[in-house]
JSON list of C-alpha atoms in Angstrom, two decimals:
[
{"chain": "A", "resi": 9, "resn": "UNK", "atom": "CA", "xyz": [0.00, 0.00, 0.00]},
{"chain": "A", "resi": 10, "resn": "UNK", "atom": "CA", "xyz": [1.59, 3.27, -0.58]},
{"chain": "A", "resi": 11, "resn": "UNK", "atom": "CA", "xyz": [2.90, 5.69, 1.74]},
{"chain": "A", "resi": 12, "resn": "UNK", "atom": "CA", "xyz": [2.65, 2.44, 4.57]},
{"chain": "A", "resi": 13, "resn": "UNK", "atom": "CA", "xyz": [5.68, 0.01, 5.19]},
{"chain": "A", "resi": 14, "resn": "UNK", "atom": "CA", "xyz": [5.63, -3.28, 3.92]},
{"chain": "A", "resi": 15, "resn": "UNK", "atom": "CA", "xyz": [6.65, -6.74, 5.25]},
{"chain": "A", "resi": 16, "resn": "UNK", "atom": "CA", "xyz": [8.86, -8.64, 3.24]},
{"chain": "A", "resi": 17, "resn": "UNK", "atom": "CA", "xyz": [8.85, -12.70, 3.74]},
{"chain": "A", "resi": 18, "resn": "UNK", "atom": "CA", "xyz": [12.93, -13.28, 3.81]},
{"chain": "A", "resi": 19, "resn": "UNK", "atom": "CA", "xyz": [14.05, -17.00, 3.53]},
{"chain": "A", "resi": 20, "resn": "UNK", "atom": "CA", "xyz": [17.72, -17.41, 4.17]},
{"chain": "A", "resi": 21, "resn": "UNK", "atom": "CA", "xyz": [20.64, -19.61, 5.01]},
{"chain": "A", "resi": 22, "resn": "UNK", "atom": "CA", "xyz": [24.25, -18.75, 6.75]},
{"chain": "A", "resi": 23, "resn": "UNK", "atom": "CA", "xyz": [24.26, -15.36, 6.28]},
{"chain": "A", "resi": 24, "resn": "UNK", "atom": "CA", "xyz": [23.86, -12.21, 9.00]},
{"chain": "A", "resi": 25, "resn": "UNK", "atom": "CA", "xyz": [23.18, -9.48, 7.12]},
{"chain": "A", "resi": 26, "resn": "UNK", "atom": "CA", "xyz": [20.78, -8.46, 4.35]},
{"chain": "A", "resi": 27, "resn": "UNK", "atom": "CA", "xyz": [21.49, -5.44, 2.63]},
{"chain": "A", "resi": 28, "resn": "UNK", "atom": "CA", "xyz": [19.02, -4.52, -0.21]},
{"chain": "A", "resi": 29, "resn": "UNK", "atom": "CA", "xyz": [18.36, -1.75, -2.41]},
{"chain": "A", "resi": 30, "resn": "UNK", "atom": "CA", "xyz": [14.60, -0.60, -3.95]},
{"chain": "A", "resi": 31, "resn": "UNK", "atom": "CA", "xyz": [15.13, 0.83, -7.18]},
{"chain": "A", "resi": 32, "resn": "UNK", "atom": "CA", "xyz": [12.48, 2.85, -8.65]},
{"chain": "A", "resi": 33, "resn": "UNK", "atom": "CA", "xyz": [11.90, 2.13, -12.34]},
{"chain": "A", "resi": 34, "resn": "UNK", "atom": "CA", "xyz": [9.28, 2.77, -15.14]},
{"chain": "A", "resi": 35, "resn": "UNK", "atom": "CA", "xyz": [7.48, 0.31, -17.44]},
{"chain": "A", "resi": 36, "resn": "UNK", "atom": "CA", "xyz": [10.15, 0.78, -20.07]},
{"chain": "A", "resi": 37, "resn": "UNK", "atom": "CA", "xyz": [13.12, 0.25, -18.05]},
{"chain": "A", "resi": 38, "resn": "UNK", "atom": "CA", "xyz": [11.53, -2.78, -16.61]},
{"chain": "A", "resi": 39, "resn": "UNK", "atom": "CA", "xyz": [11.10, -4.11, -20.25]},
{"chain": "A", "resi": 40, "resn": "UNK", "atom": "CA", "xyz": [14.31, -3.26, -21.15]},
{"chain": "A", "resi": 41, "resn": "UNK", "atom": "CA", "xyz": [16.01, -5.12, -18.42]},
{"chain": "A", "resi": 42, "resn": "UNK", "atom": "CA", "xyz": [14.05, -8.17, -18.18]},
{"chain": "A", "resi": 43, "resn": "UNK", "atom": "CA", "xyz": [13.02, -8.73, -21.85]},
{"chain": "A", "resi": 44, "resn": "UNK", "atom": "CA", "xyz": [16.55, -9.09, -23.62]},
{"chain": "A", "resi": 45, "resn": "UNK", "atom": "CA", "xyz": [16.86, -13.24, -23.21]},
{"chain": "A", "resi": 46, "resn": "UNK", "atom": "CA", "xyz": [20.21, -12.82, -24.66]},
{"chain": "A", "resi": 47, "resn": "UNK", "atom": "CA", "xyz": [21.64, -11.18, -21.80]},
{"chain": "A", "resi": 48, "resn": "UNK", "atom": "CA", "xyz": [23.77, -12.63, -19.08]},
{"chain": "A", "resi": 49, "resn": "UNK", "atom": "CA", "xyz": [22.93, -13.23, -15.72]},
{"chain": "A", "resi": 50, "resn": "UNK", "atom": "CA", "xyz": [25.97, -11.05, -14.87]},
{"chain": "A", "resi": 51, "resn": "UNK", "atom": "CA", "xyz": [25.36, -7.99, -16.78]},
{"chain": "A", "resi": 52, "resn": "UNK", "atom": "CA", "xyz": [21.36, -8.16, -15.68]},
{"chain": "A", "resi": 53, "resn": "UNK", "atom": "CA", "xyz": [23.17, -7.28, -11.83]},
{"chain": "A", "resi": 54, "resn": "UNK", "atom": "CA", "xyz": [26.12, -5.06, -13.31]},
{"chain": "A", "resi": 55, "resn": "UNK", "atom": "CA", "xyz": [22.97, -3.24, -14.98]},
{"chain": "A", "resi": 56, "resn": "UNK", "atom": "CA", "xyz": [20.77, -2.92, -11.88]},
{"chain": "A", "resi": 57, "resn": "UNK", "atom": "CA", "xyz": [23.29, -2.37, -9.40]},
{"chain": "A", "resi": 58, "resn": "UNK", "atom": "CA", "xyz": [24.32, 0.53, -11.17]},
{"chain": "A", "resi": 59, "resn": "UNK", "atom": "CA", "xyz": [20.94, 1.95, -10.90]},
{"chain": "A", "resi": 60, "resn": "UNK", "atom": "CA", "xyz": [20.58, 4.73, -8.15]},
{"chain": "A", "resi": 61, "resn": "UNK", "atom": "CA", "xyz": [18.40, 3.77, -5.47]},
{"chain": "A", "resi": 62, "resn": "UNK", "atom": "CA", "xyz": [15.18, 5.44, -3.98]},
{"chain": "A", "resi": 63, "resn": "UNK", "atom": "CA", "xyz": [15.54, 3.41, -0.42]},
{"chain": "A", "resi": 64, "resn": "UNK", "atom": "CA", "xyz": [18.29, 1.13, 0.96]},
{"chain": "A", "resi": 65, "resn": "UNK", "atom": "CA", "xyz": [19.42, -0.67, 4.04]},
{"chain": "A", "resi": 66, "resn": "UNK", "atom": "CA", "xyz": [20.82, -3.28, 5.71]},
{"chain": "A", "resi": 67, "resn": "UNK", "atom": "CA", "xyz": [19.19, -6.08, 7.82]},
{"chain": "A", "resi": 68, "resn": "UNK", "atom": "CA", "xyz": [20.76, -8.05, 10.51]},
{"chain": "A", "resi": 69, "resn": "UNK", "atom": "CA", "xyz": [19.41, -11.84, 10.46]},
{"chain": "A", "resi": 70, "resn": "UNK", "atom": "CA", "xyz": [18.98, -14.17, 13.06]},
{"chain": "A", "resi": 71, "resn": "UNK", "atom": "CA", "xyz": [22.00, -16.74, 12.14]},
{"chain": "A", "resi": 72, "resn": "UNK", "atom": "CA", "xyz": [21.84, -19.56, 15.04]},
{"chain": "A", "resi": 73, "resn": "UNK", "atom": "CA", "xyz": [24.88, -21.10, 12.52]},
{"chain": "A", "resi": 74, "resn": "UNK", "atom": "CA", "xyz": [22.92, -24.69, 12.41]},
{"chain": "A", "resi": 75, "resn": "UNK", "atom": "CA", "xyz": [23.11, -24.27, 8.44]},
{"chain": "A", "resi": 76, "resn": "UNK", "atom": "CA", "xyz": [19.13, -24.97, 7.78]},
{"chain": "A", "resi": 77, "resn": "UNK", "atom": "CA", "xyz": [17.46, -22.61, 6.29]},
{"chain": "A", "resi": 78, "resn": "UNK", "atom": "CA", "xyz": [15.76, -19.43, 8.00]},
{"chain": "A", "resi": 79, "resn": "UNK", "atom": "CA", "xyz": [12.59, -17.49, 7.57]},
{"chain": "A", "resi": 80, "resn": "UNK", "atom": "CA", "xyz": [12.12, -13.90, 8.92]},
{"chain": "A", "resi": 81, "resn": "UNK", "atom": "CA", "xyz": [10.10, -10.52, 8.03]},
{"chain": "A", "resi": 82, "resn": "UNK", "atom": "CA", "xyz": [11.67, -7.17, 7.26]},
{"chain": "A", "resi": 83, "resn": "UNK", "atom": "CA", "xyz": [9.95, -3.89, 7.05]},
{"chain": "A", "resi": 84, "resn": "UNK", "atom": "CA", "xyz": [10.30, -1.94, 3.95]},
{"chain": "A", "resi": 85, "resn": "UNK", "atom": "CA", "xyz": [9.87, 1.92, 3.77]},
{"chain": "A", "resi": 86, "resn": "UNK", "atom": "CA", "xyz": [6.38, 3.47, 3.12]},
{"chain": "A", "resi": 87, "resn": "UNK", "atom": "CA", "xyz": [6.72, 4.40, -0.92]},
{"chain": "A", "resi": 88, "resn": "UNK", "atom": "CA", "xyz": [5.37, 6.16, -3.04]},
{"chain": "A", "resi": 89, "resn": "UNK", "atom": "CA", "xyz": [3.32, 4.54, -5.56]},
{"chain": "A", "resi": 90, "resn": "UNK", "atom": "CA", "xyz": [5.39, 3.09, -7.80]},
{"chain": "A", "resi": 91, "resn": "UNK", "atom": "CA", "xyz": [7.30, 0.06, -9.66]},
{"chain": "A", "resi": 92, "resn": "UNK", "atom": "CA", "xyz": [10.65, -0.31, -7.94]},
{"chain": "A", "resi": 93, "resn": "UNK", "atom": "CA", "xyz": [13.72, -3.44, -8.36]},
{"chain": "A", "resi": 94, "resn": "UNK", "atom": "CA", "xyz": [14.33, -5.14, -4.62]},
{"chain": "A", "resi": 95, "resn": "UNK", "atom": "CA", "xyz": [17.63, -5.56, -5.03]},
{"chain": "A", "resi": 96, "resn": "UNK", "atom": "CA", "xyz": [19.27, -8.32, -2.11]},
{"chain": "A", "resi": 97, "resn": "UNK", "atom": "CA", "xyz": [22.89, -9.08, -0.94]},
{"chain": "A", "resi": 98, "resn": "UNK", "atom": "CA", "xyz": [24.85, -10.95, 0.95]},
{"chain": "A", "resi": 99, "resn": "UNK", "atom": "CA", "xyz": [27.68, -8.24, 0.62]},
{"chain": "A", "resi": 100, "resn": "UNK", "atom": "CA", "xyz": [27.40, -4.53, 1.15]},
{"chain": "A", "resi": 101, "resn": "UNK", "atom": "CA", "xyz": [29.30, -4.15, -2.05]},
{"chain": "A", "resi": 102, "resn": "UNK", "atom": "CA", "xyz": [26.60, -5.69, -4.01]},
{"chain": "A", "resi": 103, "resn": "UNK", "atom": "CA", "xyz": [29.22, -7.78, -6.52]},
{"chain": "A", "resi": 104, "resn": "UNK", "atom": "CA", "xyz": [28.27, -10.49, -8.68]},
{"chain": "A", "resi": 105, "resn": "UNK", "atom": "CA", "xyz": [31.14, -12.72, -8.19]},
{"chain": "A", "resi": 106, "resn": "UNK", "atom": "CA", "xyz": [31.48, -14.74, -4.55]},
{"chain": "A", "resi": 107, "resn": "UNK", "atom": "CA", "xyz": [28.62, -13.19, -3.37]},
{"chain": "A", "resi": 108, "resn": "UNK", "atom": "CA", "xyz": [24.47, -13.98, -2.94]},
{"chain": "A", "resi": 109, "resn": "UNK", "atom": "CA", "xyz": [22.49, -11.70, -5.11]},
{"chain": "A", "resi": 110, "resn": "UNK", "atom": "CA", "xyz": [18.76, -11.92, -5.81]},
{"chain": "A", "resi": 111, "resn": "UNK", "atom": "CA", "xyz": [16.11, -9.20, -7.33]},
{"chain": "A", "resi": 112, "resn": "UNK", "atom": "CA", "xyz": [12.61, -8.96, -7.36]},
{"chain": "A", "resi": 113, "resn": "UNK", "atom": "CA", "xyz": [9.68, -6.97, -8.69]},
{"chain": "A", "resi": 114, "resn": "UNK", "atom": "CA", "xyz": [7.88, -4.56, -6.15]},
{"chain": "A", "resi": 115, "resn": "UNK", "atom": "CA", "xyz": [4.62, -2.61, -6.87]},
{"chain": "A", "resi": 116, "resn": "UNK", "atom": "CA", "xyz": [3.45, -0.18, -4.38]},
{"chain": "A", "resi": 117, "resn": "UNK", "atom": "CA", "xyz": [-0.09, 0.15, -5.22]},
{"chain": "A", "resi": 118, "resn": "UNK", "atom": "CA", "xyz": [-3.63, 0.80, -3.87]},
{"chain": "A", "resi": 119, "resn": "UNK", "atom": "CA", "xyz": [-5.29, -2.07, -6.36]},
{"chain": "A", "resi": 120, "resn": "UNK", "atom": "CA", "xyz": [-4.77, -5.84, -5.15]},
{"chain": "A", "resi": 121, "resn": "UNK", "atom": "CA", "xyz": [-7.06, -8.27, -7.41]},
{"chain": "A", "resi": 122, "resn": "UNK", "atom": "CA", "xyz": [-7.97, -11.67, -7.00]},
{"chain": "A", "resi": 123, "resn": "UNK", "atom": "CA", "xyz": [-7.89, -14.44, -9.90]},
{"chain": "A", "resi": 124, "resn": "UNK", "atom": "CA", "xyz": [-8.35, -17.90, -10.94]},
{"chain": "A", "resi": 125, "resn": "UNK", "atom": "CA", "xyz": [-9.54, -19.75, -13.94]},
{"chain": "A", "resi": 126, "resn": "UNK", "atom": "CA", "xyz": [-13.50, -19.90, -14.24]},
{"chain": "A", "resi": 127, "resn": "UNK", "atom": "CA", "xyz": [-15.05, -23.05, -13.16]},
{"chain": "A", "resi": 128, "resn": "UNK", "atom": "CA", "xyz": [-16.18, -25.49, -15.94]},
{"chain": "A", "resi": 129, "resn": "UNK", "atom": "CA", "xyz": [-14.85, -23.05, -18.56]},
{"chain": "A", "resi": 130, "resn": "UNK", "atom": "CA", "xyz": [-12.25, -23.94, -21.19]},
{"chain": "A", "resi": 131, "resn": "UNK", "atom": "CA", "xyz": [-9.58, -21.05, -19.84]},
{"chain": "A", "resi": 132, "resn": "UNK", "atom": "CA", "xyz": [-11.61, -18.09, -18.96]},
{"chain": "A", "resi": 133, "resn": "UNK", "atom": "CA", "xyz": [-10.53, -16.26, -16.32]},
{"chain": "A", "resi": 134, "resn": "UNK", "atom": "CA", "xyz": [-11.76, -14.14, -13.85]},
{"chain": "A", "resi": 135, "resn": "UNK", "atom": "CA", "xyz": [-10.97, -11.18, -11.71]},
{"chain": "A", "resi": 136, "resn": "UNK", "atom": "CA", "xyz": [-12.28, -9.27, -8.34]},
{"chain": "A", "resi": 137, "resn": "UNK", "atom": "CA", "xyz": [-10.39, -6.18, -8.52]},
{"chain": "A", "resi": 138, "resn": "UNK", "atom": "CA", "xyz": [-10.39, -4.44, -5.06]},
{"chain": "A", "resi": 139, "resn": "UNK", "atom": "CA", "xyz": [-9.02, -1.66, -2.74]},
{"chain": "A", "resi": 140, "resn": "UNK", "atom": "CA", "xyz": [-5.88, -2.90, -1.37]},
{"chain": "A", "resi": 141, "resn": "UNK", "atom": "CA", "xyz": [-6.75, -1.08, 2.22]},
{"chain": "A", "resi": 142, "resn": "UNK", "atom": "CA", "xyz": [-10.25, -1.57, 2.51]},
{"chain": "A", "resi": 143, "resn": "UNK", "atom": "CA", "xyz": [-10.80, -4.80, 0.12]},
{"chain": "A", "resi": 144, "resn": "UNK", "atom": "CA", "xyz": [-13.71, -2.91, -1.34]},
{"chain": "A", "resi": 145, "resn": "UNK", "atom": "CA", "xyz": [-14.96, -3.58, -4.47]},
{"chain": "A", "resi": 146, "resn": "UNK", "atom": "CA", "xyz": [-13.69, -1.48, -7.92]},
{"chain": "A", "resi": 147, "resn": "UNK", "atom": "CA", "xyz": [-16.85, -0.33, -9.48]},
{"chain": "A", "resi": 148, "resn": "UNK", "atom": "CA", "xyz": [-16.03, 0.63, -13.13]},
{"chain": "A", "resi": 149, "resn": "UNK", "atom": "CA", "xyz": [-12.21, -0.26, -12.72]},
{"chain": "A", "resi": 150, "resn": "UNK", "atom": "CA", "xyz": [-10.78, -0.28, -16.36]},
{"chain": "A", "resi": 151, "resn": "UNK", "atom": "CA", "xyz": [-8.45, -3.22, -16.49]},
{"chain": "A", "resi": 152, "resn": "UNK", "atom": "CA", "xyz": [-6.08, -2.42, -19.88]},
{"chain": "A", "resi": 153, "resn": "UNK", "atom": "CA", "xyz": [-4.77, -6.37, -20.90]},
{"chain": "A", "resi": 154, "resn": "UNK", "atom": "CA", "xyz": [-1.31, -6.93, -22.86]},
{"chain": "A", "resi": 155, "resn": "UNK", "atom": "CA", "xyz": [-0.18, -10.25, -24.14]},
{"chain": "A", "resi": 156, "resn": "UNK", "atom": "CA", "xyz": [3.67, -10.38, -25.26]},
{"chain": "A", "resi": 157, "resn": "UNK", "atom": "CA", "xyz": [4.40, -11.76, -28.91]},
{"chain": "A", "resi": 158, "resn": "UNK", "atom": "CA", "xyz": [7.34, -12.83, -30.35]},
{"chain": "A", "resi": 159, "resn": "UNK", "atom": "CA", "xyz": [8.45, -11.72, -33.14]},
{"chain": "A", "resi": 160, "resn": "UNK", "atom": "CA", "xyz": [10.84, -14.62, -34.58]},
{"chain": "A", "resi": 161, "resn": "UNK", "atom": "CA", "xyz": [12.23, -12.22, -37.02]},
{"chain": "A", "resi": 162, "resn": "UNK", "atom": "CA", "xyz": [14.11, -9.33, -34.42]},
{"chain": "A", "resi": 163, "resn": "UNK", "atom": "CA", "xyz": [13.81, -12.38, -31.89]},
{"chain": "A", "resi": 164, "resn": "UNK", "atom": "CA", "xyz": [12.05, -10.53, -29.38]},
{"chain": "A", "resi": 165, "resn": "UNK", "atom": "CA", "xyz": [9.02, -9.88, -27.37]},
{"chain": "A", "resi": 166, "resn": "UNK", "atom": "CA", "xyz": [6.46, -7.24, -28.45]},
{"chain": "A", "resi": 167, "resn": "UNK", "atom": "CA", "xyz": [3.33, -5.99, -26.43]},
{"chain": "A", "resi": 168, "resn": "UNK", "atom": "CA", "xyz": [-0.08, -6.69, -28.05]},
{"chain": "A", "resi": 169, "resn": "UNK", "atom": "CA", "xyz": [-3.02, -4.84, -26.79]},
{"chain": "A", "resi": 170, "resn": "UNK", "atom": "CA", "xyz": [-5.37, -7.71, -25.27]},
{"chain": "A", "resi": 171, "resn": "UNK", "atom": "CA", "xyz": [-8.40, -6.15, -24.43]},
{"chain": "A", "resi": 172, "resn": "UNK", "atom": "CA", "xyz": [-9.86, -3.68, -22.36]},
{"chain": "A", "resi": 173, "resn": "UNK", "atom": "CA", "xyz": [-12.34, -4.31, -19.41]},
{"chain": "A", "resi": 174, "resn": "UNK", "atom": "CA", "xyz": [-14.54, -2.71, -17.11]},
{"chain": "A", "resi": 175, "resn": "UNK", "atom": "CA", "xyz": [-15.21, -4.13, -13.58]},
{"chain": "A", "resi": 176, "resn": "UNK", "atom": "CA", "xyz": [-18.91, -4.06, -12.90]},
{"chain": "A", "resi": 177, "resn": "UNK", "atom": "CA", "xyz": [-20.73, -3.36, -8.82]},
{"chain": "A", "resi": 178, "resn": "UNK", "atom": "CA", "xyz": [-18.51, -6.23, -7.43]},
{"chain": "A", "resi": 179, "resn": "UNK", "atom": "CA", "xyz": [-14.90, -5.23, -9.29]},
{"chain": "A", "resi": 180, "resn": "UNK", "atom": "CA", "xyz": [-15.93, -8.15, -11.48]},
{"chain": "A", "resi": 181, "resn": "UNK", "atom": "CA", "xyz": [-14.57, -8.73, -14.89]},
{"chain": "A", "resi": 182, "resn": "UNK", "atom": "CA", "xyz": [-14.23, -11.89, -17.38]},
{"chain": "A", "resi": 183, "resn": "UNK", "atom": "CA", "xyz": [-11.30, -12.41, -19.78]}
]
């Protein structure tokens, strides 16, 4: 929810100290990073550790050195209403090599939704599109639907315009 802190679910194993970066991106930066398949693993972190951060810090864990794996919650800063990169580490220095790296996709947002594949159909879907605060209902909630394409001649993924819905009294829509 924006502008409240979030929990993060952490799973872990022998390390003391998380230190993690949220990067705030747009929709084409996202695309650009995470669409080229012919890019290594390695430039994908040279790329987004490069990126200047909107929030960072460091965690320490709970590391009772039995070498099982862990599970704890962190607290992430109230955002703004955005996309951002949650960049992890193992290593303050955020390097690829000898260190644990991992990234994920955060969306601070006021919409939640609900889905799962209509019962008895042949791969309808539907939706309940809600306040994220309240879980109220959407009334009239236009959901805009892209499909990625590839194109085998440039050997990349293009955005097709889906469809365009409207949620009706209960944030209700049908794909």
């Amino acid at each position: 929810i924006p502008q409240k802190p979030a929990r993060l679910l952490v799973n872990y194993k022998n390390i003391d100290k998380l230190h993690w970066r949220m990067i705030k991106i747009n929709y084409e930066q996202y695309k650009d990073l995470f669409t080229n398949r012919r890019r290594t693993e390695e430039k994908q972190y040279v790329m987004l550790t490069a990126m200047k951060p909107a929030y960072s810090d460091m965690v320490t864990l709970p590391d009772p050195g039995d070498f099982q794996f862990h599970a704890t919650e962190i607290e992430l800063p109230a955002a703004k209403q955005w996309l951002y990169i949650l960049l992890t580490s193992a290593d303050r220095s955020f390097k690829f090599k000898n260190n644990i790296l991992s990234y994920g996709i955060i969306q601070y947002s006021q919409i939640s939704y609900i889905s799962r594949k209509q019962p008895g159909s042949k791969g309808d879907h539907e939706y309940f599109v809600r306040d994220r605060d309240s879980g109220l209902p959407l009334v009239n909630a236009v959901a805009e639907v892209w499909i990625q394409k590839y194109d085998n001649k440039k050997r990349i993924y293009n955005d097709v315009e889906y469809g365009t819905y409207k949620t009706d009294k209960n944030g209700y829509f049908i794909l």
